[in-house]
Amino acid sequence: MSLTAEFKDPSLVRAIIKNMSDIQTKPLTFMEFCGTHTQSIFKHGIRKLLPKTIKMLSGPGCPVCVTDQKEIDYSIALSQLPGVIITTFGDFLKVPGSDGSNLQKARAWGADIRIVYSPLDAIQIALQNKQKKVIFLGIGFETTAPIVAASILRAVKDRVSNYYVFSMHKLTPPATKAILNLGEIKLDGILGPGHVSTIIGSLAWEFLPSIYNLPFAISGFEAVDIIKGLESLVKQNVEKKPQVINTYSRSVRPEGNTRAIATMNEVFYEDLACWRGLGSIPDSGLSIKSSYKKFNAKDQFDIRIPEPELFNPYDCQCHEVIRGLIEPPECRYFKNKCTPDNPLGACMVSSEGACSAYYLYSYE
């Protein structure tokens, strides 16, 4: 039997949902803050299974979706430099910058842009192309930041002198605070990201019940995982005892992955970061420390990017989707002018974006 079989059991899903229906006494609104959760919720049809009194919103949990337009502009500008090879994850190529261009178009224009599955692959490309400057575009949350930090440490160890990183990494707890501080939506609980929490630990989320009086449940990604997490949020509301509940204990520990955290802290420091849809958030980004500046693309390449005019084709409402203000179908261009093959906004680019997930699994 598969190790995850029990977490896919339909009968267990039905039993937990029935229990939720039995104990729930009022309408509740929950937000998931993880792109993989967004994808899994739609893939498993969980929204349709839940009691009608439970509303789910998708938050800014997709790192590709929240990458700022100016960072895209900078990435494109890097790709235009002579003797440069850009390496990045595949779903980053279509994200639009401030003028509507993207890395996919830059590659069509002749830029050497290569898709990799790990920054360690970029190290190998650098070793194989010593006459070139290989730049890795580092996007992602706490889940991917450790391996990017490790790639820089590997470059130090192996004396790779032609490898650079443009860090666009972002941190999830500060963005969660930003969403709540905006006060635009009323939430009764947050379904916590499993992958991120595996790195930073459950203790990193204690500010939610202590400061915001908000229930929080860390969840895995199978159907039973997600339903158990939502059941915990319902129970916390009924009992009026908000706390951090870890329903993904097979992966998440209170202290997180201390080795991964130490690797991040060795290379990066917390810095101001700009999020698409949320604006500038203090201490929500990871910048490369001065001790590793020779690997920092920002320090090593003299590029000046003018302050962009906000590119918002056809009044795309991606920024409102990211903040949980609207559902994807409420955007007038969803599924007609805006599709995964022709995305107008970042939320339709990545498979973890709310618009893409809604299109793929709820398209009617």
PDB file of C-alpha atoms in Angstrom, residues 10 27 59 63 71 80 90-91 109 112 160 197-198 203-204 241 250 258 288 321 347:
ATOM      1  CA  PRO A  10     -12.531   9.344  -0.197  1.00  0.00           C
ATOM      2  CA  PRO A  27     -20.464  31.144   7.799  1.00  0.00           C
ATOM      3  CA  GLY A  59      -3.981  34.373  -1.201  1.00  0.00           C
ATOM      4  CA  PRO A  63       5.895  33.103  -5.942  1.00  0.00           C
ATOM      5  CA  GLU A  71      12.133  42.534 -11.185  1.00  0.00           C
ATOM      6  CA  GLN A  80      20.299  41.378 -23.135  1.00  0.00           C
ATOM      7  CA  GLY A  90      10.201  27.298 -16.694  1.00  0.00           C
ATOM      8  CA  ASP A  91       7.063  28.958 -15.338  1.00  0.00           C
ATOM      9  CA  TRP A 109      14.736  37.803 -29.788  1.00  0.00           C
ATOM     10  CA  ASP A 112      20.385  32.740 -24.240  1.00  0.00           C
ATOM     11  CA  VAL A 160      33.152  28.948  -9.851  1.00  0.00           C
ATOM     12  CA  SER A 197       6.386  25.458   7.123  1.00  0.00           C
ATOM     13  CA  THR A 198       8.618  22.419   6.639  1.00  0.00           C
ATOM     14  CA  LEU A 203       6.583  28.279  15.649  1.00  0.00           C
ATOM     15  CA  ALA A 204       7.124  30.913  12.956  1.00  0.00           C
ATOM     16  CA  LYS A 241      -9.540  29.204  20.751  1.00  0.00           C
ATOM     17  CA  ARG A 250       4.888  13.988   9.139  1.00  0.00           C
ATOM     18  CA  THR A 258      17.372  24.110  11.075  1.00  0.00           C
ATOM     19  CA  ILE A 288      22.571  38.461  -0.790  1.00  0.00           C
ATOM     20  CA  VAL A 321      -7.009  38.044  -7.101  1.00  0.00           C
ATOM     21  CA  CYS A 347      -1.921  34.622 -11.915  1.00  0.00           C
TER      22      CYS A 347
END
